[in-house]
Coordinates of C-alpha atoms in Angstrom, one line a residue:
Chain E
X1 CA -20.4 2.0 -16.8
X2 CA -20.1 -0.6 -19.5
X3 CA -16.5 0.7 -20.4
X4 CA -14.8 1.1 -17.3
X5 CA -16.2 -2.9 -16.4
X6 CA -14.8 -3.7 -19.5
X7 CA -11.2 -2.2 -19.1
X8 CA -11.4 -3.9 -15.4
X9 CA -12.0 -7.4 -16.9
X10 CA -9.0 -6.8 -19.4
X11 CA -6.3 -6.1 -17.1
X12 CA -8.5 -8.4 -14.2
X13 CA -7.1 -11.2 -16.4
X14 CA -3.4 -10.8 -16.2
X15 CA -4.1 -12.4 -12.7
X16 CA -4.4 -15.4 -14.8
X17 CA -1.4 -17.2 -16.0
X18 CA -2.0 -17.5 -20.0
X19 CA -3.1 -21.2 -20.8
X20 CA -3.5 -22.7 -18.1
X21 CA -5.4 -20.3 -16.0
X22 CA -3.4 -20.4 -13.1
X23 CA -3.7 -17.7 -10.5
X24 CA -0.9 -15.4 -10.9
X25 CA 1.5 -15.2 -7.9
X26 CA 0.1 -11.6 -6.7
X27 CA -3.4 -13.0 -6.8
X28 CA -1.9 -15.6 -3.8
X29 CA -0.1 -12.9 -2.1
X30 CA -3.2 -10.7 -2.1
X31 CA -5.4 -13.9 -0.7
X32 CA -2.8 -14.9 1.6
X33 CA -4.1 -12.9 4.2
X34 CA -8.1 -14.1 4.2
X35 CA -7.0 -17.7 2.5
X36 CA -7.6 -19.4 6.4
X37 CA -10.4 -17.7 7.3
X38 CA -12.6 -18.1 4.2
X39 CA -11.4 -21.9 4.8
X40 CA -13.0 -22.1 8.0
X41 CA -16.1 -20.4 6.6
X42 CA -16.1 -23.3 3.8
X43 CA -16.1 -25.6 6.2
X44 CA -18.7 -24.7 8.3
X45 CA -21.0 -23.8 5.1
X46 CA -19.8 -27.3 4.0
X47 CA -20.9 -28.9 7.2
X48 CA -24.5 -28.2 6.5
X49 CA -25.6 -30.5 3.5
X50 CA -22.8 -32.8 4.8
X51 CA -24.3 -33.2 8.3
X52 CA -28.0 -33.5 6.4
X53 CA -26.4 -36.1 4.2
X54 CA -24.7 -38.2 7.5
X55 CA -27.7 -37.8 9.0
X56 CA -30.1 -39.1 6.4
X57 CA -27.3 -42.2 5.9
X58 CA -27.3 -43.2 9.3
X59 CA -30.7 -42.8 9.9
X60 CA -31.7 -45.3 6.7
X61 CA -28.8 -47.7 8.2
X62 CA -31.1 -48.3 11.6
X63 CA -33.6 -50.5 9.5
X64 CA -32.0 -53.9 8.7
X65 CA -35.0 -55.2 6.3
X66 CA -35.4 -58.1 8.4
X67 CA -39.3 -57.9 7.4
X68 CA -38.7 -58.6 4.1
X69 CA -38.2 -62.7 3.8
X70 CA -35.4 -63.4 1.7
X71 CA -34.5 -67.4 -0.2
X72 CA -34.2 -69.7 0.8
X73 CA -37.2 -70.2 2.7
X74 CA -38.6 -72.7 5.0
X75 CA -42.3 -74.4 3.3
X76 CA -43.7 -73.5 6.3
X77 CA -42.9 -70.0 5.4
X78 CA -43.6 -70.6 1.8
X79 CA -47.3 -71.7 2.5
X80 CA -48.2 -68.5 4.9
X81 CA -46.7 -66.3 2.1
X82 CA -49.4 -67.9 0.4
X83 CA -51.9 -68.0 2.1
X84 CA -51.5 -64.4 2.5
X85 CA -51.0 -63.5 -1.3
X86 CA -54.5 -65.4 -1.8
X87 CA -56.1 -63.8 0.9
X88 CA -55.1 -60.3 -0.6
X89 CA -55.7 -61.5 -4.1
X90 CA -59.4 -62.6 -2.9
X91 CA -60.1 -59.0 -1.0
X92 CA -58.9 -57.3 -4.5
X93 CA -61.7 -59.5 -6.7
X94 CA -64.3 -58.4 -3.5
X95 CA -63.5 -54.7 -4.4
X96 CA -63.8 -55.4 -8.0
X97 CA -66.8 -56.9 -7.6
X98 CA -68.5 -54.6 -5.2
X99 CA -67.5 -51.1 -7.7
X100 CA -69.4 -52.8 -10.7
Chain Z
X1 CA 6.1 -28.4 -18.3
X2 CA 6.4 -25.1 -18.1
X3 CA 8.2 -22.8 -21.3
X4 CA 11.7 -21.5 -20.8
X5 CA 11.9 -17.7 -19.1
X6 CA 12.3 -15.5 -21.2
X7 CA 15.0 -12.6 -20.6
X8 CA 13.0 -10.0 -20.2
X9 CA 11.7 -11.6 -17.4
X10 CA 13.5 -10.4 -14.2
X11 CA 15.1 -12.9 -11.9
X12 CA 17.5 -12.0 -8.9
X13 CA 20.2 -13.7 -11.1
X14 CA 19.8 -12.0 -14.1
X15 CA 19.5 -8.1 -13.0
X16 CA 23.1 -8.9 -10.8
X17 CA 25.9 -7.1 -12.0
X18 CA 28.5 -5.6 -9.8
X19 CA 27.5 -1.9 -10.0
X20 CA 31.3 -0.4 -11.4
X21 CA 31.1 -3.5 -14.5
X22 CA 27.3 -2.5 -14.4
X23 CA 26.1 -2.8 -18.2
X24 CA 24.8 0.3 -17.3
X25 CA 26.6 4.0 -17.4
X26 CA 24.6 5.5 -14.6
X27 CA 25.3 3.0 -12.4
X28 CA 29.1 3.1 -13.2
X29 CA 28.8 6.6 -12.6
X30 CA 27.3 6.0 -9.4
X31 CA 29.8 3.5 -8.5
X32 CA 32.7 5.9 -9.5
X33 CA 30.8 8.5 -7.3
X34 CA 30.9 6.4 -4.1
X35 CA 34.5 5.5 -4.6
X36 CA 35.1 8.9 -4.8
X37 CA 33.2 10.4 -2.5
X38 CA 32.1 7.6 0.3
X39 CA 34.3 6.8 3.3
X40 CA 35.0 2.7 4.4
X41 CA 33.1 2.2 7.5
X42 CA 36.3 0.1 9.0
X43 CA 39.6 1.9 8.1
X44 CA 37.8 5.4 7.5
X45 CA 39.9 5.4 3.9
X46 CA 38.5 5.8 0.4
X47 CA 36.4 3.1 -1.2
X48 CA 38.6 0.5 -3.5
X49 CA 36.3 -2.7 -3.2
X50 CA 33.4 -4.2 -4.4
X51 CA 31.3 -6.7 -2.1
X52 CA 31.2 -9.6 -3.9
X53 CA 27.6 -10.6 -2.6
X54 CA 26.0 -7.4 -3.3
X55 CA 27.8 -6.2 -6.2
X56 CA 28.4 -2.7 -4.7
X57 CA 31.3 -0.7 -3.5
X58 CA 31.3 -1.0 0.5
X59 CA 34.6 -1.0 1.8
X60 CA 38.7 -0.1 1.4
X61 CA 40.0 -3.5 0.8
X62 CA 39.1 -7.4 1.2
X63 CA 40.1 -7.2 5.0
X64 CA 37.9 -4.3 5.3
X65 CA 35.3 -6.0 4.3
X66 CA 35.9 -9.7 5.9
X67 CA 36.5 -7.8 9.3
X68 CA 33.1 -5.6 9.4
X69 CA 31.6 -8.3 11.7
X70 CA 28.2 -5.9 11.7
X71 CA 27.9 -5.8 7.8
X72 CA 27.6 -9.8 7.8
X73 CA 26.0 -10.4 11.0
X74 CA 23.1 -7.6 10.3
X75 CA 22.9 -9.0 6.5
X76 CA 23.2 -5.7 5.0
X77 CA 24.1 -7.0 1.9
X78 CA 21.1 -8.4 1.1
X79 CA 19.5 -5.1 1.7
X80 CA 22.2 -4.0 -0.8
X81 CA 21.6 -6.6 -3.2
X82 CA 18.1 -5.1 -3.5
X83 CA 19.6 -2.2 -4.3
X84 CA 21.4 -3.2 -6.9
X85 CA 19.0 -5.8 -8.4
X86 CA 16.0 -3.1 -8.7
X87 CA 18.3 -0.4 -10.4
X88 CA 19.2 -2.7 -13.1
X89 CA 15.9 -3.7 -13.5
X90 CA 14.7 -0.1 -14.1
X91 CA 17.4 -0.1 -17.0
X92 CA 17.0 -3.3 -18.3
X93 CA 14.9 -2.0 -21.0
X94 CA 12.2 -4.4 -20.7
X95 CA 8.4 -3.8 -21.5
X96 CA 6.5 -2.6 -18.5
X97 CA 3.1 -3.9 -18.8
X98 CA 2.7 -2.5 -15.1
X99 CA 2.2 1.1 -15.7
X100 CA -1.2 0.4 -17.3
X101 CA -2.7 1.9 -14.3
X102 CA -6.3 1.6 -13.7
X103 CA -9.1 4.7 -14.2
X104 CA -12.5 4.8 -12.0
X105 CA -13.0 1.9 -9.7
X106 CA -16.4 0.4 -10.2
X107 CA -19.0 1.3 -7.3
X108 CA -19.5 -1.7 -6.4
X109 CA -16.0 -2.7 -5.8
X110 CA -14.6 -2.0 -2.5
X111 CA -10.7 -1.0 -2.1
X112 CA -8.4 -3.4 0.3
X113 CA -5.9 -1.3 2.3
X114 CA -4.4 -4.0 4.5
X115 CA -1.1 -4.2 2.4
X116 CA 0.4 -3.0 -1.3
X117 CA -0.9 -6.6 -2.3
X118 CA -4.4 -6.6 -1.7
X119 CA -4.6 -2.9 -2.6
X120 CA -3.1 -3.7 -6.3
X121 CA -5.3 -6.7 -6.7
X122 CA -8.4 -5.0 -5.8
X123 CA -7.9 -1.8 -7.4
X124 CA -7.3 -4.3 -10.4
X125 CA -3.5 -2.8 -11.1
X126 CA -2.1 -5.2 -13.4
X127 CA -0.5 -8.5 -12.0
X128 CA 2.7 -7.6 -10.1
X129 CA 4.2 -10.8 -9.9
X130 CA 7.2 -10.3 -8.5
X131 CA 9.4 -8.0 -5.7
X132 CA 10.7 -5.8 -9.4
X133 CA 7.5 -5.1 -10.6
X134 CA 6.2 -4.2 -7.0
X135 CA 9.7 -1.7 -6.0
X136 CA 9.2 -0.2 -10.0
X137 CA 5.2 0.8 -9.2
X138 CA 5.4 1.2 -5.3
X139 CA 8.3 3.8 -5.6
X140 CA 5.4 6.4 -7.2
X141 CA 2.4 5.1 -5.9
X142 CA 3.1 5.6 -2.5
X143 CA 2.9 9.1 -2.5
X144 CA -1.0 9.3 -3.3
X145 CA -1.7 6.1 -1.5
X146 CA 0.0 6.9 1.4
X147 CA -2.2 10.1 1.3
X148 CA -5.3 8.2 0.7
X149 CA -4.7 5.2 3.4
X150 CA -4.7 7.5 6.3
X151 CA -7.3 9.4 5.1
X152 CA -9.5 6.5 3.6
X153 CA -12.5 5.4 5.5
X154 CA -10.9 1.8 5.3
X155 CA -7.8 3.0 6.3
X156 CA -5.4 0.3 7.8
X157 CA -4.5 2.4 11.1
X158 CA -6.8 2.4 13.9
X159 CA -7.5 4.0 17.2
X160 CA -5.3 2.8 20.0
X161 CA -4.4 0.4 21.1
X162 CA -5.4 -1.7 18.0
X163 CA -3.3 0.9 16.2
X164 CA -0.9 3.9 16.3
X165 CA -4.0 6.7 15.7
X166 CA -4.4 8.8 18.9
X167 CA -8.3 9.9 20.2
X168 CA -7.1 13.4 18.6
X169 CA -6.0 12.1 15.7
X170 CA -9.8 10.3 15.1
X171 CA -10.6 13.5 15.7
X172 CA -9.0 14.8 12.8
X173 CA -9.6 12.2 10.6
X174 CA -13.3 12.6 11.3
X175 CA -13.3 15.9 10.3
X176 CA -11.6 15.3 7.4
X177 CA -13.8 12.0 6.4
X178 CA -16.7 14.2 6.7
X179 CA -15.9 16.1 3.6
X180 CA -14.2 13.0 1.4
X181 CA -17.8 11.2 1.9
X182 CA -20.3 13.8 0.4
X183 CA -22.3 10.9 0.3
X184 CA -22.9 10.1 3.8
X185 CA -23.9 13.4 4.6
X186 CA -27.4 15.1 5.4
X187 CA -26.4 18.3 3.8
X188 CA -24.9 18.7 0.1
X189 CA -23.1 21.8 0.1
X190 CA -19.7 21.5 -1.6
X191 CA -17.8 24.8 0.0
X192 CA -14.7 24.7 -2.3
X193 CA -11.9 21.3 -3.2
X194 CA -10.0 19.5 -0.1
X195 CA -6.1 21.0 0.1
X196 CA -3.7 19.1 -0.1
X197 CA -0.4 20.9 1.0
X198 CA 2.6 19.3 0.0
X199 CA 5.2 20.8 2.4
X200 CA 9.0 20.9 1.0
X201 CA 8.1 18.8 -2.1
X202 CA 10.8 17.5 -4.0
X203 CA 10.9 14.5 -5.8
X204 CA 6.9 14.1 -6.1
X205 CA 6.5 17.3 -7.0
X206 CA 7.6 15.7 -10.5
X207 CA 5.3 12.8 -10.6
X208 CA 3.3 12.7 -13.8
X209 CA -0.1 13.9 -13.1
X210 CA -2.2 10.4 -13.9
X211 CA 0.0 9.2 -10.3
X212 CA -2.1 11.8 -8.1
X213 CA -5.6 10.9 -10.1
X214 CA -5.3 8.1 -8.2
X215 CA -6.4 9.8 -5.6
X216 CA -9.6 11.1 -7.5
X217 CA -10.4 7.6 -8.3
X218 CA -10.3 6.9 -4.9
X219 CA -12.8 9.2 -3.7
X220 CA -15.2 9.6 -6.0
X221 CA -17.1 12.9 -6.0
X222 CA -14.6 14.8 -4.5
X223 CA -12.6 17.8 -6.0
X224 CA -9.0 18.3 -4.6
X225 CA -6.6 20.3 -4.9
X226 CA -3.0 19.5 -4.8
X227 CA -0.3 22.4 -3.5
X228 CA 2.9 21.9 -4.0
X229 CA 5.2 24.3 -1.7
X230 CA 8.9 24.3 -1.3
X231 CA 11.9 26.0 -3.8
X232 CA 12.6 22.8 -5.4
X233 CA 9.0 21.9 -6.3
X234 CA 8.9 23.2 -9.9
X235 CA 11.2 21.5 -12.4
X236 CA 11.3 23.4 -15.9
X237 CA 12.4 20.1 -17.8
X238 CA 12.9 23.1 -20.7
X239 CA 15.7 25.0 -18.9
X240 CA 16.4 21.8 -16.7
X241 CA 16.5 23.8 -13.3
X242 CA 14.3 24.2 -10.8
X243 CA 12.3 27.6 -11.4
X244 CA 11.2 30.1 -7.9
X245 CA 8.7 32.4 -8.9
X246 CA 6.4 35.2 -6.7
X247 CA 3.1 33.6 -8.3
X248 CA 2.0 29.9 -8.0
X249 CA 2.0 28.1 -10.9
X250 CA -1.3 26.4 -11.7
X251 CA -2.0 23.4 -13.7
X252 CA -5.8 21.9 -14.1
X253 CA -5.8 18.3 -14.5
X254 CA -9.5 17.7 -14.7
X255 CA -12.5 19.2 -12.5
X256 CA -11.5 16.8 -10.1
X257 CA -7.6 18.3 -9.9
X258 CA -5.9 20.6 -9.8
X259 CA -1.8 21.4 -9.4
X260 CA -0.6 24.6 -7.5
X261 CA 3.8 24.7 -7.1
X262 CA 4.1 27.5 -4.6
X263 CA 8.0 28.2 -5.4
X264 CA 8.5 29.6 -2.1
X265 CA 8.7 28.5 1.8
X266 CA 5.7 28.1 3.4
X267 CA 6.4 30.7 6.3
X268 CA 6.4 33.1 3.7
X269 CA 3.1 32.0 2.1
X270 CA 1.3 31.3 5.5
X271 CA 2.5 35.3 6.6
X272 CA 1.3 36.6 3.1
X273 CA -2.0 34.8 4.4
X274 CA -2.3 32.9 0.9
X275 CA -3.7 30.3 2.1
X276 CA -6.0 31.7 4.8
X277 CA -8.4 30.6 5.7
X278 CA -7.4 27.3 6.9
X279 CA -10.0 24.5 7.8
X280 CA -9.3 21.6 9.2
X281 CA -12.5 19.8 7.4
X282 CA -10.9 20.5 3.9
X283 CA -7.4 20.9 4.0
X284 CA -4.6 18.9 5.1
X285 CA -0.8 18.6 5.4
X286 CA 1.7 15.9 4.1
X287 CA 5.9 16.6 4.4
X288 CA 7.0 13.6 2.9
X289 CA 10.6 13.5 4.1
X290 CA 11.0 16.8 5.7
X291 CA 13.9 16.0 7.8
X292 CA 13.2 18.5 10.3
X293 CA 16.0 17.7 12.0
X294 CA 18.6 17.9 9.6
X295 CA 20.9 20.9 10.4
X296 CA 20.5 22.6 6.5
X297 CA 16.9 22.6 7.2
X298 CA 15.8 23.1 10.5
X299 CA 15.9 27.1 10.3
X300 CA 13.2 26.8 7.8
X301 CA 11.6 24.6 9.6
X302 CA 11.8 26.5 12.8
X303 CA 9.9 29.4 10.7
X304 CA 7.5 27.2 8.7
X305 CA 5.9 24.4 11.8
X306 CA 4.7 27.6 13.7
X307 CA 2.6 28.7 10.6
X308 CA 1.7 24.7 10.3
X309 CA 0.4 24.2 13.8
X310 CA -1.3 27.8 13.8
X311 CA -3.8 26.3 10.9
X312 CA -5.0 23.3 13.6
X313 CA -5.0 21.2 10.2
X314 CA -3.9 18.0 10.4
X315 CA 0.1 17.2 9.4
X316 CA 1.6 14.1 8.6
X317 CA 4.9 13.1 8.2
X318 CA 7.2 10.3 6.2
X319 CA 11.0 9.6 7.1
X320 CA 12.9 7.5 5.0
X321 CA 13.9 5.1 7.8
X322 CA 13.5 4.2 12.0
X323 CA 16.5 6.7 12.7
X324 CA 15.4 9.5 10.3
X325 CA 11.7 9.6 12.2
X326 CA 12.8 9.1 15.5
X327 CA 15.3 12.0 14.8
X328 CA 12.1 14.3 13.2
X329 CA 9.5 13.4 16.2
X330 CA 12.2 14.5 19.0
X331 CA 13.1 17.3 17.4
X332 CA 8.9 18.0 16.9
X333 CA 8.5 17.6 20.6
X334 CA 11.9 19.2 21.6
X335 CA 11.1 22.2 19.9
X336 CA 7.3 22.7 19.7
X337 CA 5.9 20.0 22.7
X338 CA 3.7 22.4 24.2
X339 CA 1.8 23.2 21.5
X340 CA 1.2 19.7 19.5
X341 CA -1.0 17.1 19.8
X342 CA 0.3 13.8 18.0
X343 CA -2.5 12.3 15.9
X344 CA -0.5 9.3 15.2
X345 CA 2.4 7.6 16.9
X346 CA 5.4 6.9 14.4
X347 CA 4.7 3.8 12.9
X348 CA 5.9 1.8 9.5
X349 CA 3.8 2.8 6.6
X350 CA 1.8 0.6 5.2
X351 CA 2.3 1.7 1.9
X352 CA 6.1 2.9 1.8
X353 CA 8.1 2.5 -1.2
X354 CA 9.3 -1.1 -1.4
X355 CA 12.1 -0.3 -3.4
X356 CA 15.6 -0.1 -1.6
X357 CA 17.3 3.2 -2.1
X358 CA 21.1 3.7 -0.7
X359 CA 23.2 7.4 -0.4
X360 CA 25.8 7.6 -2.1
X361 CA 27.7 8.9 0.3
X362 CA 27.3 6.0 2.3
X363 CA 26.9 3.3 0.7
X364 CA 25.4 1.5 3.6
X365 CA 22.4 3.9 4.6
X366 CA 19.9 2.4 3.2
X367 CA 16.5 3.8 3.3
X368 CA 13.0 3.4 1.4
X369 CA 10.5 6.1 0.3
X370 CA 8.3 6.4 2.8
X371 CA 9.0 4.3 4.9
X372 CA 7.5 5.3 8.3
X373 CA 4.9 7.6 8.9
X374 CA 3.5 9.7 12.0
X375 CA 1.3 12.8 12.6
X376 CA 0.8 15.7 14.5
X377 CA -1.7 18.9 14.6
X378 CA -1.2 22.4 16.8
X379 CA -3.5 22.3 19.9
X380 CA -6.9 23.2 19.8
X381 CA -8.5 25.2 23.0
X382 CA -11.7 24.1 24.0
X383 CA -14.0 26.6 25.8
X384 CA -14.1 25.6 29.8
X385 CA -16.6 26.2 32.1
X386 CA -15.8 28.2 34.9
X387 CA -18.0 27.9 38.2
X388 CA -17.7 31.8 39.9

């Protein structure tokens, strides 16, 4: 089996041009025929990962962060942020305290 | 970018030479031979000139030639052209990588038959890049794979109306598929090699054998054997005539081939029962140009398609152009209408010869190898039920 594949691939590569490994003219006229067809297939196989990508895209787009406070901020704000990092910071030292 | 061509490389520009300054003797000879022979199509007088787009002899005189309103209006010259531009080719003398044909085709590699193209590039031929190499390799492969594109399970005919292949024809071609697919079959008795009969062979009865193994390497597994029947089917190349002999002449290829030239007609062989018995599972019939029609042939033929539609085999046919087929189907169904089916309406051949040929006897009949295809079969009887 091994020779005949071999002697295929030898003469297989004349459908290359030399160098620059462009297909040789009766490699196009051979795919002519199938060229639009196997397009559309691409198309629709390409549509899959593209749509999953679009999708995931849009979906992240829907959330506009507007939870996350950004500077400059108000004191008001400032002093409920902390009030709220020591309130968290005083439930972590409970925890601590209660595992030793 | 790109390096300079180089000469051997064949352009339309390069292979143009008017055919009587043609670099070439033969085709000065040829030239000479239609001057002397060939009749203008205009002023019915010899031919004196040379068509300067075409570069061969066409017509009596300049006015001839401006005033055959049909020769410019059709474009026959560029048919002509063709003509010209492939026989120089042939004698240009340069290297022809082409005819490095290929051997088994790899199991798991299927054949395209939808045109020449796809055929070449997935039997992995090597790359025919242009309209010389194609007419150079097409004017010898068309012989086996006209054979094998009928016959092929991918064959590019189909039933009707999608194609020219009548229910008898499918018929036939089912039969015949049976036995060229061992494979697909429940039981593996090989009876004896498919027949091919070769009706009135001339010029491919001289093919080199490695053309017809093509037809081995298309179906795998399957023993033929090739018969070659007509007087002018056995060229001694020694004695440089053709040879007639009582006895076939047999040449084995391989255990997948086998040559037979029968050096007579076939009525005589199908009275002498040679080939008897016929089955239309393994053997089948190809005239490639028989010209049934033509007026030197048709009493042979008149004995011979008798013989051909007693056997019930199948029989196709080439003709070298529209006119030459249309001339062979009437004169089929003129003569022998009653007793044929068609199996396959005349139709251009998928893989005819795309080489231009011209007679020199008329310069501008032009024809191709080939070129259309059709087939017929005798009729077969079925048993009716008869209600008393």
């Amino acid at each position: 089996m091994l020779p005949t594949l071999a002697r295929f691939a030898a003469r297989g590569s004349s459908y290359y041009e030399n160098g620059s490994y462009r297909m040789s003219p009766a490699m196009i006229r051979a795919r002519r025929p199938y060229f639009w067809r196997n397009f559309g297939t691409f198309l629709i196989i390409a549509s899959v990962p593209l749509g999953v990508y679009l999708y995931t895209f849009s979906f992240l787009h829907t959330d506009d962060l507007e939870d996350i406070p950004v500077p400059p901020l108000s004191d008001e704000q400032v002093q409920e942020l902390q009030k709220e990092y020591r309130k968290e910071k005083a439930e972590q030292a409970a925890a601590e305290s209660r595992k030793d | 970018m790109d390096p300079p061509a180089s000469p051997d490389q064949p352009t339309v520009e390069n292979r143009f030479h008017p055919w009587d300054q043609s670099p070439s003797p033969d085709l000065r000879m040829r030239a000479a031979t239609i001057k002397a022979k060939a009749k203008c199509p205009v002023t019915h007088k010899d031919i004196n000139y040379t068509c300067p787009l075409s570069g061969i002899p066409t017509h009596h005189s300049r006015e001839a030639w401006e005033h055959d309103e049909e020769y410019h209006k059709t474009k026959k010259w560029e048919i002509l052209k063709k003509v010209n531009i492939y026989e120089h080719d042939l004698r240009s003398g340069r290297p022809f990588p082409e005819f490095d044909f290929p051997t088994d085709q790899p199991e798991d590699m299927l054949v395209n038959f939808k045109t020449w193209d796809t055929y070449l590039y997935t039997r992995s031929f090597y790359s025919m890049d242009t309209e010389f190499q194609l007419a150079v390799v097409t004017k010898m492969l068309t012989f086996p794979t006209t054979i094998a594109s009928v016959l092929h399970q991918f064959s590019p005919y189909f039933l009707q109306p999608k194609g020219p292949i009548t229910m008898e024809g499918l018929k036939s071609l089912a039969a015949l598929r049976y036995t060229l697919y061992p494979e697909n079959r429940a039981s593996t008795i090989r009876e004896r090699p498919v027949r091919i009969f070769l009706l009135n062979a001339k010029s491919e009865s001289l093919l080199p054998p490695h053309i017809w193994k093509e037809l081995a390497y298309l179906f795998p597994g399957v023993s033929f054997e090739l018969h070659f029947i007509g007087p002018e089917c056995y060229f001694d190349r020694e004695k440089k005539r053709f040879i007639v002999k009582d006895t076939p002449i047999v040449q084995r290829l391989d255990d997948s081939m086998c040559f037979y030239f029968h050096t007579q007609d076939f009525h005589v062989l199908h009275e002498a029962q040679d080939f008897f018995p016929y089955d239309p599972y393994l053997d089948v019939f190809f005239c490639f140009h028989p010209r049934f029609a033509a007026e030197e042939l048709s009493d042979t033929w008149k004995k011979a398609v008798p013989g051909l539609l007693d056997s019930k085999c199948a029989i196709f046919s080439t003709g070298y152009h529209k006119q030459n087929v249309d001339s062979d189907y009437n004169w089929l169904v003129e003569n022998f209408g009653k007793d044929l089916d068609i199996l396959m309406e005349r139709t251009k051949n998928v893989f005819g010869s795309t080489k231009w040929e011209l007679n020199d006897l008329d310069p501008q009949d032009v024809f191709q190898f080939n070129q259309q295809l059709f087939g017929f079969r005798g009729k077969r009887y079925h048993a009716v039920n008869k209600e008393i």
